[in-house]
CSV table of C-alpha atoms and ligand atoms in Angstrom, one decimal:
chain,number,residue,atom,x,y,z
A,1,UNK,CA,56.1,276.7,-40.2
A,2,UNK,CA,54.9,273.0,-40.6
A,3,UNK,CA,58.2,271.7,-39.4
A,4,UNK,CA,57.7,274.0,-36.4
A,5,UNK,CA,54.4,272.0,-35.8
A,6,UNK,CA,56.2,268.7,-36.5
A,7,UNK,CA,58.6,269.7,-33.6
A,8,UNK,CA,55.9,270.4,-31.3
A,9,UNK,CA,54.2,267.7,-31.7
A,10,UNK,CA,57.1,265.6,-31.7
A,11,UNK,CA,57.5,267.3,-28.1
A,12,UNK,CA,53.9,266.7,-27.2
A,13,UNK,CA,54.1,262.7,-27.9
A,14,UNK,CA,57.6,262.8,-26.1
A,15,UNK,CA,56.1,264.6,-23.2
A,16,UNK,CA,52.9,262.0,-23.5
A,17,UNK,CA,55.5,258.9,-23.7
A,18,UNK,CA,57.2,260.6,-20.5
A,19,UNK,CA,53.9,260.7,-18.8
A,20,UNK,CA,53.0,257.1,-19.8
A,21,UNK,CA,55.8,255.8,-18.5
A,22,UNK,CA,56.5,257.7,-15.0
A,23,UNK,CA,52.7,256.5,-14.3
A,24,UNK,CA,53.4,253.1,-15.1
A,25,UNK,CA,56.7,253.4,-12.5
A,26,UNK,CA,54.3,254.6,-10.0
A,27,UNK,CA,52.0,251.6,-10.6
A,28,UNK,CA,54.8,249.5,-10.0
A,29,UNK,CA,56.2,251.4,-7.4
A,30,UNK,CA,52.3,250.8,-6.0
A,31,UNK,CA,52.5,247.1,-6.2
A,32,UNK,CA,55.9,246.5,-4.8
A,33,UNK,CA,54.6,248.3,-1.8
A,34,UNK,CA,52.6,245.0,-1.2
A,35,UNK,CA,54.1,241.6,0.1
A,36,UNK,CA,54.5,239.8,-2.4
A,37,UNK,CA,52.9,236.1,-2.7
A,38,UNK,CA,54.2,233.6,-0.8
A,39,UNK,CA,55.3,230.5,-2.2
A,40,UNK,CA,52.6,228.5,-3.8
A,41,UNK,CA,50.2,231.5,-4.2
A,42,UNK,CA,49.2,233.6,-6.8
A,43,UNK,CA,46.8,236.3,-7.8
A,44,UNK,CA,45.9,233.7,-10.7
A,45,UNK,CA,45.3,230.9,-8.8
A,46,UNK,CA,41.7,230.1,-10.4
A,47,UNK,CA,42.1,232.1,-12.8
A,48,UNK,CA,41.7,228.6,-15.2
A,49,UNK,CA,39.6,226.3,-12.5
A,50,UNK,CA,37.4,228.9,-11.0
A,51,UNK,CA,37.6,232.0,-12.9
A,52,UNK,CA,34.0,233.3,-11.5
A,53,UNK,CA,35.1,232.5,-8.2
A,54,UNK,CA,35.7,235.9,-7.0
A,55,UNK,CA,32.6,237.3,-8.4
A,56,UNK,CA,30.5,234.7,-6.9
A,57,UNK,CA,32.0,235.4,-3.6
A,58,UNK,CA,31.5,239.0,-3.7
A,59,UNK,CA,28.3,238.8,-5.3
A,60,UNK,CA,27.0,236.3,-2.6
A,61,UNK,CA,28.6,238.9,0.3
A,62,UNK,CA,26.9,242.0,-1.6
A,63,UNK,CA,23.3,240.9,-0.7
A,64,UNK,CA,24.2,239.1,2.4
A,65,UNK,CA,26.0,242.2,4.2
A,66,UNK,CA,23.3,244.3,3.0
A,67,UNK,CA,21.0,242.1,5.1
A,68,UNK,CA,22.9,241.4,7.9
A,69,UNK,CA,26.1,244.5,8.2
A,70,UNK,CA,27.3,242.5,11.8
A,71,UNK,CA,28.2,239.5,8.9
A,72,UNK,CA,30.9,241.6,7.6
A,73,UNK,CA,32.5,242.3,11.5
A,74,UNK,CA,32.2,238.0,11.8
A,75,UNK,CA,33.8,237.2,8.4
A,76,UNK,CA,36.9,239.4,9.2
A,77,UNK,CA,37.4,238.2,12.7
A,78,UNK,CA,37.4,234.5,11.4
A,79,UNK,CA,39.8,235.1,9.1
A,80,UNK,CA,42.2,236.9,11.6
A,81,UNK,CA,41.4,233.7,14.0
A,82,UNK,CA,41.8,231.0,11.2
A,83,UNK,CA,45.5,232.7,10.2
A,84,UNK,CA,46.5,233.2,13.8
A,85,UNK,CA,46.7,229.8,14.9
A,86,UNK,CA,48.5,227.0,13.0
A,87,UNK,CA,48.1,229.5,9.8
A,88,UNK,CA,45.8,230.3,7.2
A,89,UNK,CA,44.6,226.7,6.6
A,90,UNK,CA,40.4,227.0,7.3
A,91,UNK,CA,41.6,224.7,10.8
A,92,UNK,CA,39.0,227.4,12.6
A,93,UNK,CA,36.3,226.0,10.2
A,94,UNK,CA,36.7,222.6,11.4
A,95,UNK,CA,33.8,220.7,14.2
A,96,UNK,CA,35.4,219.3,17.0
A,97,UNK,CA,35.4,215.1,17.1
A,98,UNK,CA,36.3,213.9,20.7
A,99,UNK,CA,38.9,216.6,21.8
A,100,UNK,CA,37.6,220.0,21.8
A,101,UNK,CA,38.9,221.7,18.9
A,102,UNK,CA,39.7,225.4,17.5
A,103,UNK,CA,35.9,226.5,17.5
A,104,UNK,CA,35.1,225.6,20.8
A,105,UNK,CA,37.6,227.1,22.1
A,106,UNK,CA,36.6,230.3,24.4
A,107,UNK,CA,37.9,233.3,22.2
A,108,UNK,CA,36.3,231.1,19.7
A,109,UNK,CA,32.9,230.7,20.6
A,110,UNK,CA,32.7,234.6,20.0
A,111,UNK,CA,32.9,233.8,16.6
A,112,UNK,CA,29.5,234.4,15.1
A,113,UNK,CA,27.6,231.3,13.7
A,114,UNK,CA,26.2,233.7,10.6
A,115,UNK,CA,29.9,233.4,9.4
A,116,UNK,CA,30.5,229.8,9.7
A,117,UNK,CA,27.0,229.5,7.7
A,118,UNK,CA,28.4,231.9,4.8
A,119,UNK,CA,31.2,229.6,4.5
A,120,UNK,CA,29.3,226.8,4.0
A,121,UNK,CA,26.8,229.0,1.3
A,122,UNK,CA,30.0,229.8,-0.6
A,123,UNK,CA,31.8,226.8,-0.9
A,124,UNK,CA,28.2,225.2,-2.3
A,125,UNK,CA,27.6,228.0,-4.2
A,126,UNK,CA,31.6,227.4,-5.3
A,127,UNK,CA,31.0,223.5,-5.9
A,128,UNK,CA,27.9,224.0,-8.1
A,129,UNK,CA,30.1,226.3,-10.4
A,130,UNK,CA,33.3,225.0,-10.0
A,131,UNK,CA,33.2,221.6,-9.4
A,132,UNK,CA,34.2,219.3,-6.7
A,133,UNK,CA,36.9,220.8,-4.5
A,134,UNK,CA,38.2,223.1,-6.2
A,135,UNK,CA,38.5,226.0,-4.4
A,136,UNK,CA,39.4,225.8,-0.9
A,137,UNK,CA,37.9,226.7,2.4
A,138,UNK,CA,40.8,228.6,3.7
A,139,UNK,CA,40.6,230.8,0.6
A,140,UNK,CA,36.9,231.4,0.8
A,141,UNK,CA,37.6,232.6,4.1
A,142,UNK,CA,40.7,234.8,2.7
A,143,UNK,CA,38.4,236.0,0.2
A,144,UNK,CA,35.2,236.6,2.2
A,145,UNK,CA,37.5,238.7,4.7
A,146,UNK,CA,38.7,241.0,1.8
A,147,UNK,CA,35.1,241.4,0.2
A,148,UNK,CA,34.0,242.1,4.3
A,149,UNK,CA,36.3,245.0,4.5
A,150,UNK,CA,35.4,246.7,1.2
A,151,UNK,CA,31.6,245.9,1.6
A,152,UNK,CA,31.4,247.9,4.9
A,153,UNK,CA,33.4,250.9,3.4
A,154,UNK,CA,37.2,250.0,3.8
A,155,UNK,CA,39.5,249.8,0.6
A,156,UNK,CA,39.6,246.7,-1.8
A,157,UNK,CA,42.7,245.0,-2.7
A,158,UNK,CA,44.0,241.9,-4.4
A,159,UNK,CA,44.8,238.7,-2.1
A,160,UNK,CA,47.0,235.7,-3.5
A,161,UNK,CA,45.4,232.7,-3.7
A,162,UNK,CA,46.3,228.9,-3.4
A,163,UNK,CA,45.6,228.1,0.1
A,164,UNK,CA,45.0,224.2,1.1
A,165,UNK,CA,43.3,223.3,4.2
A,166,UNK,CA,44.8,221.6,6.9
A,167,UNK,CA,44.1,218.4,8.1
A,168,UNK,CA,43.9,218.7,11.8
A,169,UNK,CA,42.1,221.3,13.9
A,170,UNK,CA,44.2,223.2,16.6
A,171,UNK,CA,44.0,222.0,19.8
A,172,UNK,CA,42.5,224.5,22.6
A,173,UNK,CA,45.9,225.2,24.3
A,174,UNK,CA,47.1,226.2,20.9
A,175,UNK,CA,44.5,228.9,20.5
A,176,UNK,CA,45.2,230.2,23.8
A,177,UNK,CA,48.7,230.7,23.0
A,178,UNK,CA,48.5,232.1,19.5
A,179,UNK,CA,45.7,234.8,20.7
A,180,UNK,CA,46.1,237.1,22.8
A,181,UNK,CA,44.1,238.0,25.3
A,182,UNK,CA,42.2,241.5,25.1
A,183,UNK,CA,43.5,242.4,28.2
A,184,UNK,CA,47.3,242.3,27.5
A,185,UNK,CA,49.7,245.2,27.2
A,186,UNK,CA,51.2,246.1,23.8
A,187,UNK,CA,54.5,244.0,25.0
A,188,UNK,CA,52.7,241.0,25.0
A,189,UNK,CA,50.7,241.8,21.9
A,190,UNK,CA,54.4,243.2,20.0
A,191,UNK,CA,56.0,239.3,21.3
A,192,UNK,CA,53.0,237.4,20.2
A,193,UNK,CA,52.9,238.8,16.7
A,194,UNK,CA,57.1,238.8,16.4
A,195,UNK,CA,56.5,235.0,16.6
A,196,UNK,CA,54.5,235.0,13.4
A,197,UNK,CA,56.2,237.7,11.7
A,198,UNK,CA,54.1,240.7,12.0
A,199,UNK,CA,55.3,244.2,13.2
A,200,UNK,CA,53.9,247.2,15.1
A,201,UNK,CA,52.6,248.7,12.2
A,202,UNK,CA,51.1,245.4,11.4
A,203,UNK,CA,49.3,245.6,14.8
A,204,UNK,CA,48.3,249.0,14.5
A,205,UNK,CA,46.9,248.6,11.4
A,206,UNK,CA,45.4,245.5,11.9
A,207,UNK,CA,43.3,246.2,15.3
A,208,UNK,CA,42.1,248.8,12.8
A,209,UNK,CA,39.9,246.3,12.4
A,210,UNK,CA,38.0,247.1,15.6
A,211,UNK,CA,36.2,249.9,13.6
A,212,UNK,CA,33.7,247.2,13.0
A,213,UNK,CA,31.5,244.9,15.3
A,214,UNK,CA,31.1,244.4,18.5
A,215,UNK,CA,32.2,242.8,22.1
A,216,UNK,CA,30.7,241.0,24.6
A,217,UNK,CA,31.0,242.6,28.4
A,218,UNK,CA,33.6,239.8,29.5
A,219,UNK,CA,36.0,241.2,27.0
A,220,UNK,CA,36.3,244.5,28.9
A,221,UNK,CA,34.5,244.5,32.2
A,222,UNK,CA,38.0,244.3,33.9
A,223,UNK,CA,38.5,248.2,33.1
A,224,UNK,CA,35.2,249.0,34.7
A,225,UNK,CA,35.3,246.8,38.1
A,226,UNK,CA,36.5,246.9,40.8
A,227,UNK,CA,37.1,250.2,39.7
A,228,UNK,CA,37.9,251.8,36.7
A,229,UNK,CA,40.8,251.9,34.2
A,230,UNK,CA,41.9,255.4,34.5
A,231,UNK,CA,43.1,255.0,30.8
A,232,UNK,CA,39.5,255.3,29.8
A,233,UNK,CA,37.7,258.4,29.5
A,234,UNK,CA,35.0,258.6,32.4
A,235,UNK,CA,32.0,259.6,30.2
A,236,UNK,CA,33.0,256.2,28.4
A,237,UNK,CA,32.8,254.3,31.3
A,238,UNK,CA,29.6,255.5,32.4
A,239,UNK,CA,28.0,254.8,28.9
A,240,UNK,CA,29.5,251.4,29.5
A,241,UNK,CA,28.5,250.5,32.5
A,242,UNK,CA,24.7,251.0,30.8
A,243,UNK,CA,25.1,248.3,29.1
A,244,UNK,CA,27.5,246.0,31.4
A,245,UNK,CA,26.0,247.4,35.0
A,246,UNK,CA,27.8,244.1,36.8
A,247,UNK,CA,29.8,241.8,36.0
A,248,UNK,CA,28.9,238.7,34.1
A,249,UNK,CA,26.4,239.6,31.8
A,250,UNK,CA,26.1,238.5,28.3
A,251,UNK,CA,25.2,241.9,26.9
A,252,UNK,CA,27.2,243.2,24.0
A,253,UNK,CA,28.4,246.5,22.8
A,254,UNK,CA,29.7,247.9,19.6
A,255,UNK,CA,33.8,248.1,19.3
A,256,UNK,CA,33.6,251.7,17.6
A,257,UNK,CA,31.4,253.9,19.7
A,258,UNK,CA,31.7,256.7,16.7
A,259,UNK,CA,30.9,254.8,12.9
A,260,UNK,CA,29.6,251.3,14.8
A,261,UNK,CA,29.1,249.7,11.3
A,262,UNK,CA,31.3,251.8,9.2
A,263,UNK,CA,34.7,250.4,8.2
A,264,UNK,CA,36.6,253.8,8.4
A,265,UNK,CA,39.5,255.5,10.3
A,266,UNK,CA,37.6,256.7,13.3
A,267,UNK,CA,38.3,253.7,15.4
A,268,UNK,CA,41.7,255.9,16.0
A,269,UNK,CA,39.8,258.6,16.9
A,270,UNK,CA,38.6,256.7,19.5
A,271,UNK,CA,41.8,255.9,20.9
A,272,UNK,CA,43.0,259.5,20.9
A,273,UNK,CA,39.6,260.2,23.2
A,274,UNK,CA,40.6,257.2,25.6
A,275,UNK,CA,37.4,255.3,24.1
A,276,UNK,CA,39.1,252.4,23.4
A,277,UNK,CA,37.0,249.0,24.1
A,278,UNK,CA,39.6,246.7,25.0
A,279,UNK,CA,42.9,246.8,26.9
A,280,UNK,CA,44.8,245.9,24.0
A,281,UNK,CA,42.9,248.9,21.9
A,282,UNK,CA,43.7,251.6,24.3
A,283,UNK,CA,47.2,251.0,25.4
A,284,UNK,CA,47.8,251.4,21.1
A,285,UNK,CA,47.9,254.8,22.3
A,286,UNK,CA,49.4,254.8,25.7
A,287,UNK,CA,52.3,253.0,24.5
A,288,UNK,CA,55.2,255.4,22.9
A,289,UNK,CA,56.1,252.2,20.7
A,290,UNK,CA,52.6,252.5,18.9
A,291,UNK,CA,51.1,256.2,19.5
A,292,UNK,CA,52.6,258.0,16.6
A,293,UNK,CA,51.1,255.3,14.1
A,294,UNK,CA,47.4,255.8,16.1
A,295,UNK,CA,48.1,259.3,15.7
A,296,UNK,CA,48.7,259.4,11.8
A,297,UNK,CA,45.7,256.9,10.9
A,298,UNK,CA,43.6,259.2,13.2
A,299,UNK,CA,44.3,262.0,10.7
A,300,UNK,CA,45.1,260.2,7.4
A,301,UNK,CA,42.9,257.7,6.7
A,302,UNK,CA,44.0,256.4,3.2
A,303,UNK,CA,47.6,256.0,5.2
A,304,UNK,CA,45.7,253.6,7.4
A,305,UNK,CA,43.9,252.1,4.3
A,306,UNK,CA,47.5,251.6,2.7
A,307,UNK,CA,48.8,249.8,5.6
A,308,UNK,CA,46.0,247.7,6.8
A,309,UNK,CA,46.1,246.2,3.2
A,310,UNK,CA,49.5,245.5,3.4
A,311,UNK,CA,49.3,243.9,6.4
A,312,UNK,CA,46.0,242.0,5.3
A,313,UNK,CA,48.0,240.1,2.7
A,314,UNK,CA,50.8,239.4,5.4
A,315,UNK,CA,48.5,237.9,7.4
A,316,UNK,CA,46.6,235.8,4.9
A,317,UNK,CA,50.0,234.2,4.0
A,318,UNK,CA,51.1,233.2,7.6
A,319,UNK,CA,52.1,229.4,7.8
A,320,UNK,CA,49.8,228.8,4.3
A,321,UNK,CA,49.6,224.9,2.9
A,322,UNK,CA,50.3,224.5,-0.4
A,323,UNK,CA,51.5,222.3,-3.6
A,324,UNK,CA,51.3,218.7,-2.1
A,325,UNK,CA,50.5,220.1,1.5
A,326,UNK,CA,47.0,220.0,2.7
A,327,UNK,CA,43.8,219.0,0.7
A,328,UNK,CA,40.9,221.0,-0.5
A,329,UNK,CA,38.1,220.1,1.9
A,330,UNK,CA,34.4,218.9,0.4
A,331,UNK,CA,32.9,219.8,3.5
A,332,UNK,CA,34.4,222.9,5.6
A,333,UNK,CA,33.8,221.5,8.9
A,334,UNK,CA,35.3,218.2,8.4
A,335,UNK,CA,38.7,216.8,6.9
A,336,UNK,CA,38.3,214.8,3.9
A,337,UNK,CA,39.6,211.6,5.5
A,338,UNK,CA,37.9,212.0,8.8
A,339,UNK,CA,34.7,211.8,7.2
A,340,UNK,CA,35.2,208.4,5.2
A,341,UNK,CA,35.2,211.2,2.0
A,342,UNK,CA,39.3,211.4,1.7
A,343,UNK,CA,41.3,212.7,-1.0
A,344,UNK,CA,41.8,209.3,-3.0
A,345,UNK,CA,39.9,206.4,-4.5
A,346,UNK,CA,37.6,206.0,-1.5
A,347,UNK,CA,36.3,209.6,-1.5
A,348,UNK,CA,34.6,208.8,-5.2
A,349,UNK,CA,33.4,205.5,-4.0
A,350,UNK,CA,31.8,207.2,-0.9
A,351,UNK,CA,30.4,210.1,-3.0
A,352,UNK,CA,29.1,207.6,-5.4
A,353,UNK,CA,27.2,205.5,-2.6
A,354,UNK,CA,26.0,208.4,-0.9
A,355,UNK,CA,24.7,209.4,-4.4
A,356,UNK,CA,22.9,206.4,-5.2
A,357,UNK,CA,21.3,206.6,-1.1
A,358,UNK,CA,20.1,210.1,-2.4
A,359,UNK,CA,18.6,209.0,-5.4
A,360,UNK,CA,16.8,206.0,-4.0
A,361,UNK,CA,15.6,208.6,-1.1
A,362,UNK,CA,13.9,210.4,-3.8
B,1,LIG,C1,45.5,242.5,18.7
B,1,LIG,C2,44.7,241.6,19.5
B,1,LIG,C3,43.5,241.4,18.8
B,1,LIG,C4,42.7,241.1,20.3
B,1,LIG,C5,43.4,241.1,21.9
B,1,LIG,C6,41.6,241.1,19.6
B,1,LIG,C7,40.4,241.1,20.7
B,1,LIG,C8,38.9,241.0,20.4
B,1,LIG,C9,37.9,240.9,21.1
B,1,LIG,C10,38.2,240.0,22.9
B,1,LIG,C11,36.6,240.6,20.5
B,1,LIG,C12,35.7,240.9,20.9
B,1,LIG,C13,34.9,239.8,21.5
B,1,LIG,C14,33.4,239.6,21.8
B,1,LIG,O1,33.8,239.8,23.1
B,1,LIG,O2,32.3,238.6,21.1
B,1,LIG,C15,37.4,241.2,19.5
B,1,LIG,C16,36.2,241.3,18.5
B,1,LIG,C17,36.6,241.4,16.6
B,1,LIG,N1,38.1,241.6,16.0
B,1,LIG,FE1,39.5,241.4,17.7
B,1,LIG,N2,41.1,241.3,18.4
B,1,LIG,C18,42.5,241.6,18.1
B,1,LIG,C19,42.8,241.9,16.8
B,1,LIG,C20,41.8,241.9,15.6
B,1,LIG,C21,42.4,241.6,13.9
B,1,LIG,C22,44.0,241.3,13.5
B,1,LIG,C23,41.5,241.5,13.2
B,1,LIG,C24,41.5,241.3,11.9
B,1,LIG,C25,41.9,241.8,10.9
B,1,LIG,C26,40.2,241.5,14.5
B,1,LIG,C27,39.0,241.6,14.0
B,1,LIG,C28,37.9,241.8,15.0
B,1,LIG,C29,36.1,242.2,14.5
B,1,LIG,C30,35.8,242.4,13.2
B,1,LIG,C31,35.5,241.8,15.5
B,1,LIG,C32,34.0,241.7,16.0
B,1,LIG,C33,33.5,240.9,15.6
B,1,LIG,C34,32.1,240.3,15.8
B,1,LIG,O3,31.1,241.6,15.6
B,1,LIG,O4,31.4,239.4,15.3
B,1,LIG,N3,40.6,241.4,15.9
B,1,LIG,N4,38.6,241.3,18.7
B,2,LIG,C1,53.0,243.6,30.1
B,2,LIG,O1,52.2,242.5,30.6
B,2,LIG,C2,53.1,241.1,31.5
B,2,LIG,C3,52.6,240.1,31.3
B,2,LIG,O2,51.4,240.6,32.2
B,2,LIG,C4,54.1,241.7,32.7
B,2,LIG,O3,54.7,241.1,32.5
B,2,LIG,C5,54.9,242.8,31.7
B,2,LIG,O4,55.7,243.6,33.0
B,2,LIG,C6,54.1,244.0,31.0
B,2,LIG,N1,54.7,245.1,30.8
B,2,LIG,C7,54.4,246.2,30.7
B,2,LIG,C8,55.2,247.1,30.2
B,2,LIG,O5,53.3,246.9,31.6
B,3,LIG,C1,22.4,243.6,30.5
B,3,LIG,O1,22.4,242.7,31.1
B,3,LIG,C2,21.7,242.9,32.6
B,3,LIG,C3,21.6,241.6,33.1
B,3,LIG,O2,22.2,240.6,32.6
B,3,LIG,C4,20.0,243.6,32.7
B,3,LIG,O3,20.2,244.1,33.7
B,3,LIG,C5,20.8,244.6,31.7
B,3,LIG,O4,19.3,245.4,31.7
B,3,LIG,C6,21.4,244.6,30.1
B,3,LIG,N1,21.3,246.0,29.9
B,3,LIG,C7,21.3,245.8,28.4
B,3,LIG,C8,21.6,247.4,28.1
B,3,LIG,O5,21.4,245.4,27.6
């Protein structure tokens, strides 16, 4: 009897062990489904230098996005523009000097000032907590986009960190080249994404970011005038014309008519109902290469979330600068050298002088 009980216990222990090891492999399998960190990036990058970095960013955004949900969309789009143009190097944050920069470039003029302000505020907070030039602007943008997705109702995921900030801003021509215009067809989109090693799955999932945020009439009015795009639902076209009654208004409308402020899969339901806003959105449901994935995401939100996480990590590692490349900017809108506050000796001298001047004024 006693030995039988012992045997049962052993069996139970063996079963528990087996269950334990199989759930371990499930975790490993899940991790394996995410793209590995690019060379020079790591999930533990600030563990020593700024262990609170992620909680500082999240705490700040939790509060800021509670007050303005539009900030979540603005920060998500900022990361997309940064990464698509010359890699995720914070170049989108740079103010122009003589030449016009990425920031002033057309598609880019609709990036919201609130997003740039939030990045600067976060940089200040991180500097106070962890010291000067420890956390890069490009990483702040990456973390802000990640947290925005989650704070708007979407999934949370870990992001590899360690990006350095670029030294140069992108020309307007480079921006035009890198960012597809919203009237593009799927062929054009797939080609543009292939150049930066993104595929059709990435295209469909990342476009799902249009589940939040707004657009100006100029971004889709070619679908209303002179005649209505036949792939647009008639009621929806009429609805849009209330906001955009004629060409060239400055009005805006929401990207996702069903749940405009929530990060969910309703964007794909919009597409199934011919209520996608841009040609690039609706095209995903018209084109046979991307339609099956739209259909899948429309009925299976967790499938969308899984692919979105994967594609965001991939996008967040496009042409990153690491190691000896780039720098960690003091101010996100100016490269250290251009401001005369460069990385090396002159930087500390300028700082000291500036601080001395400040204390004199005070
Ligand atoms: C596939 C190519 C894409 C095109 C052609 C495109 C185009 C656009 C356009 C034209 C707008 C509206 C701008 C305006 O009129 O104010 C917009 C907004 C937005 N886009 Fe995209 N986009 C694309 C991909 C992405 C990706 C990959 C993301 C993020 C992962 C993204 C996130 C957003 C967000 C969140 C907004 C709303 C911004 C706000 O409310 O401030 N887009 N997009
Ligand atoms: C997509 O757009 C490009 C550029 O406007 C055009 O050359 C091409 O024929 C279009 N492809 C399809 C399938 O419509
Ligand atoms: C949009 O703009 C036009 C003119 O610019 C204006 O007359 C109209 O009332 C606006 N509509 C909305 C909904 O804001």
